[in-house]
mmCIF file of C-alpha atoms in Angstrom:
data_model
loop_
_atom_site.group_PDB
_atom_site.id
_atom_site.type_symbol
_atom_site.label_atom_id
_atom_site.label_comp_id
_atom_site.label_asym_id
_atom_site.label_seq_id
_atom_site.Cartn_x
_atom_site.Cartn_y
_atom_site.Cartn_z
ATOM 1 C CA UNK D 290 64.107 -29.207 -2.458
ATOM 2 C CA UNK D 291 61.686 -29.426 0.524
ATOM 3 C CA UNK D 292 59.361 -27.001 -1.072
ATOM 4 C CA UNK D 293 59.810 -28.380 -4.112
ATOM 5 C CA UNK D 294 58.304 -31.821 -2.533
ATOM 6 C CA UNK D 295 55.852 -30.134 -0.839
ATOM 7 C CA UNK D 296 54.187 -28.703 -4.028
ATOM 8 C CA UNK D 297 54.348 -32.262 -5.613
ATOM 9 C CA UNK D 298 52.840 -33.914 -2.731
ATOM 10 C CA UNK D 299 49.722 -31.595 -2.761
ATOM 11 C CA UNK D 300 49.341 -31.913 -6.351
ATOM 12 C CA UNK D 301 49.032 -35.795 -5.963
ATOM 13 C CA UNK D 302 47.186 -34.925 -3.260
ATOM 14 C CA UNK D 303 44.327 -32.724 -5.125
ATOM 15 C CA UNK D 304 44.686 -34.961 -8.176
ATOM 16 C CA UNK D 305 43.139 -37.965 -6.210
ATOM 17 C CA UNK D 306 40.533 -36.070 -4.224
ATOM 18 C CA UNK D 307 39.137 -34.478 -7.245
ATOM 19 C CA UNK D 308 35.643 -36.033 -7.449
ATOM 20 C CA UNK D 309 35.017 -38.560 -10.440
ATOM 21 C CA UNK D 310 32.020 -37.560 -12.782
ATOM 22 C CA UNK D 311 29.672 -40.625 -13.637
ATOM 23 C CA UNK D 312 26.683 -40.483 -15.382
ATOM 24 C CA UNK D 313 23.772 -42.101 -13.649
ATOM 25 C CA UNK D 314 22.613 -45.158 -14.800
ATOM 26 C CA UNK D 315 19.276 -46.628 -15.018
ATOM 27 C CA UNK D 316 17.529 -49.042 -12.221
ATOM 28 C CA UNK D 317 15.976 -52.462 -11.622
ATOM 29 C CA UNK D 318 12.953 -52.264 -9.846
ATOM 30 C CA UNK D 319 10.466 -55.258 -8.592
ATOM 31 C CA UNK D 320 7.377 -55.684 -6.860
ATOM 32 C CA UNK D 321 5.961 -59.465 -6.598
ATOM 33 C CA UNK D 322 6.242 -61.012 -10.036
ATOM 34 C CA UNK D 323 6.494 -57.596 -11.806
ATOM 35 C CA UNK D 324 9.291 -56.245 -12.946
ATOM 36 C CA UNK D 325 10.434 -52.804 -14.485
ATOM 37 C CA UNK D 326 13.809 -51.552 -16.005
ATOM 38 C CA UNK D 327 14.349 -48.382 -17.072
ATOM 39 C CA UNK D 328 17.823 -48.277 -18.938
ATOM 40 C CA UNK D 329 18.890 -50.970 -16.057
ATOM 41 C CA UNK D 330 23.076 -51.097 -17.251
ATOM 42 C CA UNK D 331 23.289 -48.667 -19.169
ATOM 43 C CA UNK D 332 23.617 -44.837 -18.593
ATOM 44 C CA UNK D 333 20.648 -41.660 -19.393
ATOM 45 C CA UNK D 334 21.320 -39.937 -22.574
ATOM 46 C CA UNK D 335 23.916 -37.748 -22.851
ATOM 47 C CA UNK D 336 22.536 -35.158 -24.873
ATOM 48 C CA UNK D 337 19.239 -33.178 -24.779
ATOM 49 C CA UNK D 338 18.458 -34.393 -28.409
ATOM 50 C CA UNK D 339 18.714 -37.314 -30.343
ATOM 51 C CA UNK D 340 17.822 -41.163 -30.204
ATOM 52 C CA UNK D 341 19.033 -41.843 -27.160
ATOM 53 C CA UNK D 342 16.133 -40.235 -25.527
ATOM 54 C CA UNK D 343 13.834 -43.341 -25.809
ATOM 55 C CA UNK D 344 15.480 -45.473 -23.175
ATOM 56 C CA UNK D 345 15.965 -49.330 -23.347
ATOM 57 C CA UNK D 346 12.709 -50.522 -20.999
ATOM 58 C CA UNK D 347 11.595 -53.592 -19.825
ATOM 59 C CA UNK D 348 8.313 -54.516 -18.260
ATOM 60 C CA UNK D 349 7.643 -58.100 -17.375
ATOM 61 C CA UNK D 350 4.777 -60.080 -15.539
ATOM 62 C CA UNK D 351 6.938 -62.856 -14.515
ATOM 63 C CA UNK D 352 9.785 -65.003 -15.333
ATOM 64 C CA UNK D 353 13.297 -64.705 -14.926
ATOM 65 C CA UNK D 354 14.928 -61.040 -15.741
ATOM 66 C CA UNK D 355 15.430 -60.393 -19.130
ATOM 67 C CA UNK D 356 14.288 -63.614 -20.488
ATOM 68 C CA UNK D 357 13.457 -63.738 -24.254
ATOM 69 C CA UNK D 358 9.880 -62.457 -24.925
ATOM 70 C CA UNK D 359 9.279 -61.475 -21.638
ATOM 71 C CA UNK D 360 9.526 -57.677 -22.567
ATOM 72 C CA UNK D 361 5.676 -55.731 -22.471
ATOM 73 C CA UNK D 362 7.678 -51.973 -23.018
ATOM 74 C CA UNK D 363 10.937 -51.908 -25.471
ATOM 75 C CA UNK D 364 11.356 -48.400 -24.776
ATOM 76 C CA UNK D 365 10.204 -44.882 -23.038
ATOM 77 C CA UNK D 366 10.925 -41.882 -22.140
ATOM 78 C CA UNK D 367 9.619 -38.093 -21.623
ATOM 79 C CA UNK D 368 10.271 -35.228 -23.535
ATOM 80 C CA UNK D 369 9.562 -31.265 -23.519
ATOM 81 C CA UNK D 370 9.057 -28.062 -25.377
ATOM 82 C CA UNK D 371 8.948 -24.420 -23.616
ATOM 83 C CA UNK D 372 7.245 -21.640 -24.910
ATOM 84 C CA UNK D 373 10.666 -20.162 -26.347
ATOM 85 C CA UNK D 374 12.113 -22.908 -27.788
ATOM 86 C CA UNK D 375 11.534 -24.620 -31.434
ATOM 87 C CA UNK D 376 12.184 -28.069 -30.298
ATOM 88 C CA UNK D 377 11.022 -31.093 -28.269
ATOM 89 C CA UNK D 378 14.129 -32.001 -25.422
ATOM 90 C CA UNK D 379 14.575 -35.327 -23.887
ATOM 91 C CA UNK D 380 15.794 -35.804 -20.204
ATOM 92 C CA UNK D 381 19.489 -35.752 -20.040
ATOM 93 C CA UNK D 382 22.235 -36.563 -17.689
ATOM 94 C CA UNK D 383 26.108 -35.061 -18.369
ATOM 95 C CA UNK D 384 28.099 -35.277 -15.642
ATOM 96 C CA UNK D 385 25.864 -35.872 -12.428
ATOM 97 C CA UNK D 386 23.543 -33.703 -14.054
ATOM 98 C CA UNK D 387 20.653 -36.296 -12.594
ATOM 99 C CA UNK D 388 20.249 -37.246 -9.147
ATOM 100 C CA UNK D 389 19.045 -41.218 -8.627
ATOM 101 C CA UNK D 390 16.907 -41.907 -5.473
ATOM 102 C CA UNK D 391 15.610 -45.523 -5.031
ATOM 103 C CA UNK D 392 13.078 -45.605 -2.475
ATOM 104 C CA UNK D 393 12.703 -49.658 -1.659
ATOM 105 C CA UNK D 394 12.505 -51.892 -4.174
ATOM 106 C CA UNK D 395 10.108 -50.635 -6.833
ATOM 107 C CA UNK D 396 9.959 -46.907 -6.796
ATOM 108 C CA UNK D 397 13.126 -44.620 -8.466
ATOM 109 C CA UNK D 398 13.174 -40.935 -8.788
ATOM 110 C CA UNK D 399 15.510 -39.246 -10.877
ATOM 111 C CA UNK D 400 16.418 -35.086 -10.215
ATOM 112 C CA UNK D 401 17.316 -32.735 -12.895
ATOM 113 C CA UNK D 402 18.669 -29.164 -11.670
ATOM 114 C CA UNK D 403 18.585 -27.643 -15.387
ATOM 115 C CA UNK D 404 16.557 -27.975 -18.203
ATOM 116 C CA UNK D 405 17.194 -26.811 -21.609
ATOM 117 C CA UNK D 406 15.924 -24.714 -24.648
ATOM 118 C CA UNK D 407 17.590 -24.989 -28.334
ATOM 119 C CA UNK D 408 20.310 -26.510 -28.781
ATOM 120 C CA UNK D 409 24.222 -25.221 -29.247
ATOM 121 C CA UNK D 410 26.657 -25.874 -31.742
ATOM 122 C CA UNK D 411 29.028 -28.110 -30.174
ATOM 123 C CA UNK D 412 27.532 -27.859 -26.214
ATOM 124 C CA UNK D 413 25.367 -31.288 -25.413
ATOM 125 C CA UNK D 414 22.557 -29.654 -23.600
ATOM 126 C CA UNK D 415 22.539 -26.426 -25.200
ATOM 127 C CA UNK D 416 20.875 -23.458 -23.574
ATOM 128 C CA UNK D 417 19.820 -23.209 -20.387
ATOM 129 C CA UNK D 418 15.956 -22.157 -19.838
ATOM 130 C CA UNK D 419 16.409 -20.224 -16.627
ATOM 131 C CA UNK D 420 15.016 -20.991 -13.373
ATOM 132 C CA UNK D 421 13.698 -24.676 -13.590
ATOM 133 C CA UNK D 422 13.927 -27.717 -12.830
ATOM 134 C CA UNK D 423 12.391 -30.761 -12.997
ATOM 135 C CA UNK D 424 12.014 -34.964 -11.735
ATOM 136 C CA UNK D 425 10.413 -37.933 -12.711
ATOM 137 C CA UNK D 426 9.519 -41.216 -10.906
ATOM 138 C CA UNK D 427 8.835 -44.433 -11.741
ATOM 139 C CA UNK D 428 7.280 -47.694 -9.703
ATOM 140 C CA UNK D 429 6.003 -51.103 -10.644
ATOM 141 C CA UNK D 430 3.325 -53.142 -9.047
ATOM 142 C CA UNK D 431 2.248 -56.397 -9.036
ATOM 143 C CA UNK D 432 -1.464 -56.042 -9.073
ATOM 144 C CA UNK D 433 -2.869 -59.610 -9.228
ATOM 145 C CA UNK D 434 -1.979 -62.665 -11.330
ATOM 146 C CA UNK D 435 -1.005 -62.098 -14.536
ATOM 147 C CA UNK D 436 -1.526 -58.667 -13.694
ATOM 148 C CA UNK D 437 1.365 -55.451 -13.260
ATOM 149 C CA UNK D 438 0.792 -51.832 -13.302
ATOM 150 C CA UNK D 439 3.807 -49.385 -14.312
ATOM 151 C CA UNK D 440 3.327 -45.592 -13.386
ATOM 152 C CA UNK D 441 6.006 -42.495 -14.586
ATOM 153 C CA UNK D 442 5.263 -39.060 -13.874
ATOM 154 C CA UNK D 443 7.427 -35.809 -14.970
ATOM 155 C CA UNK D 444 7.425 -32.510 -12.925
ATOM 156 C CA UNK D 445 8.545 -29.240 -13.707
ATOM 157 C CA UNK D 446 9.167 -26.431 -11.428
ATOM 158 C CA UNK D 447 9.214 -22.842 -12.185
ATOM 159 C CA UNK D 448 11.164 -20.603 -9.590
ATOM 160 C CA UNK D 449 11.807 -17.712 -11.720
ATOM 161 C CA UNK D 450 9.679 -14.727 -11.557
ATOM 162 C CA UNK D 451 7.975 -15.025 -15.097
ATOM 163 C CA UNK D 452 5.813 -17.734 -16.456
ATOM 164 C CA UNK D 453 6.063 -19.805 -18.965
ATOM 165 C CA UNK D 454 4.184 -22.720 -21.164
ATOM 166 C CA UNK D 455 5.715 -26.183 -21.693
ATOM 167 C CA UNK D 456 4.194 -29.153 -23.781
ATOM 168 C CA UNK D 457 5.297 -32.510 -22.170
ATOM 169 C CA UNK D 458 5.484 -35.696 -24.016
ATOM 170 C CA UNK D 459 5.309 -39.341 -22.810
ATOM 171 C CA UNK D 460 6.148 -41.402 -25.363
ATOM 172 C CA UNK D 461 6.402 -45.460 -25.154
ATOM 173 C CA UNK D 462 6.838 -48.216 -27.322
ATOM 174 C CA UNK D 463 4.585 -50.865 -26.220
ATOM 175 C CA UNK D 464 4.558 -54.667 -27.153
ATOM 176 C CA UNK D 465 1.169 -56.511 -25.537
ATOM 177 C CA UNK D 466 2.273 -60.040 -24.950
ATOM 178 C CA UNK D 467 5.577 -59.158 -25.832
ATOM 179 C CA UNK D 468 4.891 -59.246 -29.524
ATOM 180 C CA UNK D 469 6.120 -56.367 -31.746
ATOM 181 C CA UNK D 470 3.861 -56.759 -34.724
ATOM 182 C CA UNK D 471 0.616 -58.073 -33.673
ATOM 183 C CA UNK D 472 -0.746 -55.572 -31.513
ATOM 184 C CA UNK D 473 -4.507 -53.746 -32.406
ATOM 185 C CA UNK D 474 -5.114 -50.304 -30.868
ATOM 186 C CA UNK D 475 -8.376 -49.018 -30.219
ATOM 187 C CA UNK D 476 -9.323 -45.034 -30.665
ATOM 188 C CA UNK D 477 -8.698 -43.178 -27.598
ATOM 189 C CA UNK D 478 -11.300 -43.154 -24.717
ATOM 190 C CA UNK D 479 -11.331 -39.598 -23.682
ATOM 191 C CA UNK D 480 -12.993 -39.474 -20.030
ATOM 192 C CA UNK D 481 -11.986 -36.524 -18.663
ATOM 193 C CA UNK D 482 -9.850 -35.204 -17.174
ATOM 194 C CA UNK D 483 -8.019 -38.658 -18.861
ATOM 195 C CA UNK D 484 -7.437 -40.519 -21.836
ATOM 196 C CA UNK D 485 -6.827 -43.875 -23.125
ATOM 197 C CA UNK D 486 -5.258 -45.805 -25.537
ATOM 198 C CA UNK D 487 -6.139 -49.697 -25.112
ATOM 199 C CA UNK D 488 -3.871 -52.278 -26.813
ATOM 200 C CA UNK D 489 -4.718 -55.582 -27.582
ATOM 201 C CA UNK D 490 -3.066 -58.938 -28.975
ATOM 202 C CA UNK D 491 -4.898 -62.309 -28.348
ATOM 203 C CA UNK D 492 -5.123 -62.663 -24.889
ATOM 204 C CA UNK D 493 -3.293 -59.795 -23.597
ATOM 205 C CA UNK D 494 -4.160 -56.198 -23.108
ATOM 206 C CA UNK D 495 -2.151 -53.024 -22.119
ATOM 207 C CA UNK D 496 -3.876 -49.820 -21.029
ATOM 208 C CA UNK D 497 -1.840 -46.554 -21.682
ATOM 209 C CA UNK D 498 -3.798 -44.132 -18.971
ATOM 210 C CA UNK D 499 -2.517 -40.464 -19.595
ATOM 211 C CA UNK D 500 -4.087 -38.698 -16.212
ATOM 212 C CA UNK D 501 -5.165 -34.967 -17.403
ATOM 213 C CA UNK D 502 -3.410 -35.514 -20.837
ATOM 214 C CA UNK D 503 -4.461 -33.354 -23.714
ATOM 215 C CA UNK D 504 -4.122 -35.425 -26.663
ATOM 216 C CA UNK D 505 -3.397 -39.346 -26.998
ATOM 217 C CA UNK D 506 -2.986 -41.275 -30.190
ATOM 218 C CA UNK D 507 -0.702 -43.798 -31.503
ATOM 219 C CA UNK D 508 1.459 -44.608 -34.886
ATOM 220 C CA UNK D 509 4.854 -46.148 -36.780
ATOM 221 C CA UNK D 510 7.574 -45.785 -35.068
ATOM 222 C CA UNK D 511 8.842 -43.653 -36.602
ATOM 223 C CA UNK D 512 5.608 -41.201 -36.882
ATOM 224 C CA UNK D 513 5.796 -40.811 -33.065
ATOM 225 C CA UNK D 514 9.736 -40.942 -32.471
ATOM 226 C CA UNK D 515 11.279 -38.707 -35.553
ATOM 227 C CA UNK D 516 9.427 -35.673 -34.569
ATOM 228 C CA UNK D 517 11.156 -35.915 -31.198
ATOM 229 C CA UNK D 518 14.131 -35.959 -32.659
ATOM 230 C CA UNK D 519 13.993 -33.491 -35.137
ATOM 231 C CA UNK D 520 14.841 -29.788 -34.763
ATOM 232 C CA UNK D 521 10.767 -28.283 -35.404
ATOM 233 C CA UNK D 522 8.436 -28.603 -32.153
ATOM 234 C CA UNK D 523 6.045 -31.406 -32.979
ATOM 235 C CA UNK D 524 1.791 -31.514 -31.729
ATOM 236 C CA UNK D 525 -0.497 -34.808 -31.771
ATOM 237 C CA UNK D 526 -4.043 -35.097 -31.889
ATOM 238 C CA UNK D 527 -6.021 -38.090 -30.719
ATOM 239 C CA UNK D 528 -6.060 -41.472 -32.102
ATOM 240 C CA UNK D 529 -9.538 -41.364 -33.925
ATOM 241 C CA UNK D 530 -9.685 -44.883 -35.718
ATOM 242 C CA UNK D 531 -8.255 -48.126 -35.119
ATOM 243 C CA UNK D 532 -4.952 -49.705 -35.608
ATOM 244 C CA UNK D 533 -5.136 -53.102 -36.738
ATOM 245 C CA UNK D 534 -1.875 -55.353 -35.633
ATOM 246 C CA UNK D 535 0.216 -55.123 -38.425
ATOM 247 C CA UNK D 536 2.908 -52.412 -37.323
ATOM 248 C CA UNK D 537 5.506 -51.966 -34.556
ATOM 249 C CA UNK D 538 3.603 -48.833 -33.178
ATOM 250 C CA UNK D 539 4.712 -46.254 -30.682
ATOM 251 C CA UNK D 540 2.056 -44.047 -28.198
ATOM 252 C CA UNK D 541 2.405 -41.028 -26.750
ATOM 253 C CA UNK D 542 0.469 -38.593 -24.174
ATOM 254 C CA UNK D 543 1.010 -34.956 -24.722
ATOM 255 C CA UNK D 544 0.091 -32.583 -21.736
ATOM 256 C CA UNK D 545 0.172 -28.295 -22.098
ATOM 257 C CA UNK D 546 0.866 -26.559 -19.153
ATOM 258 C CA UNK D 547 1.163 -23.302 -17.813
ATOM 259 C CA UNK D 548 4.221 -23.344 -15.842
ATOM 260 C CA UNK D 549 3.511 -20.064 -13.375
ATOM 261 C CA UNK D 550 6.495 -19.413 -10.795
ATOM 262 C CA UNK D 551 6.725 -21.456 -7.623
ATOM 263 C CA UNK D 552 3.645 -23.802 -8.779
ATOM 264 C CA UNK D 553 5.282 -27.356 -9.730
ATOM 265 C CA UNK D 554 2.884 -28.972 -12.833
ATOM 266 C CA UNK D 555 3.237 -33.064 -12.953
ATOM 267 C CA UNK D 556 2.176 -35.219 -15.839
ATOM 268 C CA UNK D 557 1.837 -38.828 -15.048
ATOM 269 C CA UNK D 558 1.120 -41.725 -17.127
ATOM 270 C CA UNK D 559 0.253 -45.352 -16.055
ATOM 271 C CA UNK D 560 0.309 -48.547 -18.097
ATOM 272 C CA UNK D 561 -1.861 -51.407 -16.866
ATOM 273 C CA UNK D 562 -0.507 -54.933 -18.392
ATOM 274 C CA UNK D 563 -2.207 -58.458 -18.314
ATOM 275 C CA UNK D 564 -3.650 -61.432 -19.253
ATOM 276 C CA UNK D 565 -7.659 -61.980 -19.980
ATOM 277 C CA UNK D 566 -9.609 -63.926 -18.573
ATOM 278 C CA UNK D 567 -9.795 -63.527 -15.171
ATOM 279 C CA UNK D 568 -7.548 -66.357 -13.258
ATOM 280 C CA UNK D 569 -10.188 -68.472 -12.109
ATOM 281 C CA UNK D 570 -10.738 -69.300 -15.957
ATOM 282 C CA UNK D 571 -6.582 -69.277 -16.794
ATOM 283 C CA UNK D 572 -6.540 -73.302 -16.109
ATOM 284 C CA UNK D 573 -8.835 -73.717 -19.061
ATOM 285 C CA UNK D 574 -5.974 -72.045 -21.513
ATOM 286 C CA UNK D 575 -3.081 -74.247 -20.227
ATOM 287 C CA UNK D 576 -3.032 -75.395 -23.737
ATOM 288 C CA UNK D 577 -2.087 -71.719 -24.834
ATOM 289 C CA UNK D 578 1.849 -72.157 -25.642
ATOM 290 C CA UNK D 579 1.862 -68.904 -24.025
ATOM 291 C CA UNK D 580 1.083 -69.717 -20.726
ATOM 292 C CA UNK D 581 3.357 -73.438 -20.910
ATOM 293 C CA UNK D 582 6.782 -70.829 -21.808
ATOM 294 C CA UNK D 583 5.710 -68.491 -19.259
ATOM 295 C CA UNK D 584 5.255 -71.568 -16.374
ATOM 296 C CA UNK D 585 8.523 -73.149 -18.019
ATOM 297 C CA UNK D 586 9.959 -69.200 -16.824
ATOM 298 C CA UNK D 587 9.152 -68.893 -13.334
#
């Protein structure tokens, strides 16, 4: 009976000091009156495909968290396609997969030990693509009045022995003064090694900067998101005419790399948000029922 009890007692034992798997969640970050939330209360996607791979953003100028029509970026995220695969993969997190690092108050990365290939019938990731790894970060800053800059790289790491090409997509679904269906895109500004998509709606402008990006271009919704989704691999070219305000439009950056061993690649994108003119003329617009709901939000 005392063995017996013994064996019982180290099973309860073991039971309890088996560690707890938790997906990692998203983060709050803040600098001055800018804000940025990527997935803030909710969890990374779960799976290396599907729609869960845009995450819920949220990129403010001011006013208290979350409020209504605040919001410059409803959602984000970066994707990828090796060499041997025949579909884009979002960033995934199953099980502690990703590692969360906050580094003050507006600066997150997030660590991924395994990236994938195609998918698997009934396995969430799918295969494995051998010998990489990858991280992103993201940071806010407040960069004047009426002013905020958001910046989100992705780097990949090959520590294999042979090398490989990957295609790297940042895609985001930007709303310039927080307004889904009123926002004019101009062609993309290709000054190398960069391009640039410009957004504008009234008095507000957003810059999508993709730093040594190889194609930029913007569409529908669903002309940007589906192919990331679906099961084919998927290749932009640049935005060559306008986009008048009349859509709820996604951008994207796409970057090719050759991913040799032991040489990390990054891709990194930055979006520049704000208000025109410059503030010394902002007291002649107090009119604008823009500026009276964002002074009624501070």
């Amino acid at each position: 009976m005392r063995l017996a009890s013994t064996i019982v007692i180290g099973l309860t034992i073991a039971c309890f000091s088996m560690p707890t798997l938790a997906q990692v969640s998203g983060v709050h970050l803040t600098d001055g009156d800018a804000i940025l939330d990527y997935g803030a209360g909710t969890t990374l996607p779960t799976v290396t495909n599907g729609t869960s791979g845009n995450v819920t953003m949220n990129f403010q100028l001011g006013g208290s968290w979350l409020a209504p029509n605040t919001n410059w970026i409803a959602s984000g995220n970066w994707f990828y396609r090796f060499d041997n695969t025949n579909m884009e993969r979002q960033l995934a997190d199953v099980s502690n997969n990703a590692i969360m690092t906050l580094t003050g108050t507006n600066q997150v990365r997030y660590d991924y030990p395994e990236l994938y290939t195609d998918p698997v019938a009934g396995v969430a990731r799918g295969v494995i693509q051998p010998f990489t790894r990858a991280w992103t970060n993201f940071s806010v800053v407040d960069t004047g009045v009426d002013r905020a800059r958001m910046a989100m790289d992705f780097c990949v790491e090959n520590y294999g022995t042979q090398s490989h090409t990957i295609d790297i997509f940042a895609v985001l679904d930007i709303n310039a003064m927080t307004t889904v269906l009123a926002d004019a895109y101009a062609p993309v500004v290709v000054s190398s090694p960069n391009r640039t998509l410009s957004i504008t709606d009234g008095l507000g402008f957003a810059n999508m900067i993709g730093h040594g990006a190889d194609f930029g271009t913007a569409g529908s919704r669903a002309s940007i998101l589906t192919p990331m989704f679906n099961t084919t691999p998927t290749n932009f070219s640049d935005l060559a005419a306008p986009l008048p305000g009349n859509l709820d439009y996604a951008a994207v950056m796409q970057y090719s790399k050759q991913l040799d061993p032991g040489i990390p690649v990054c891709s990194n994108v930055e979006v520049e948000i704000g208000i025109a003119p410059e503030p010394a003329t902002l007291a002649l617009l107090i009119a604008g029922g823009w500026l009276i709901r964002r002074s009624k939000l501070r």
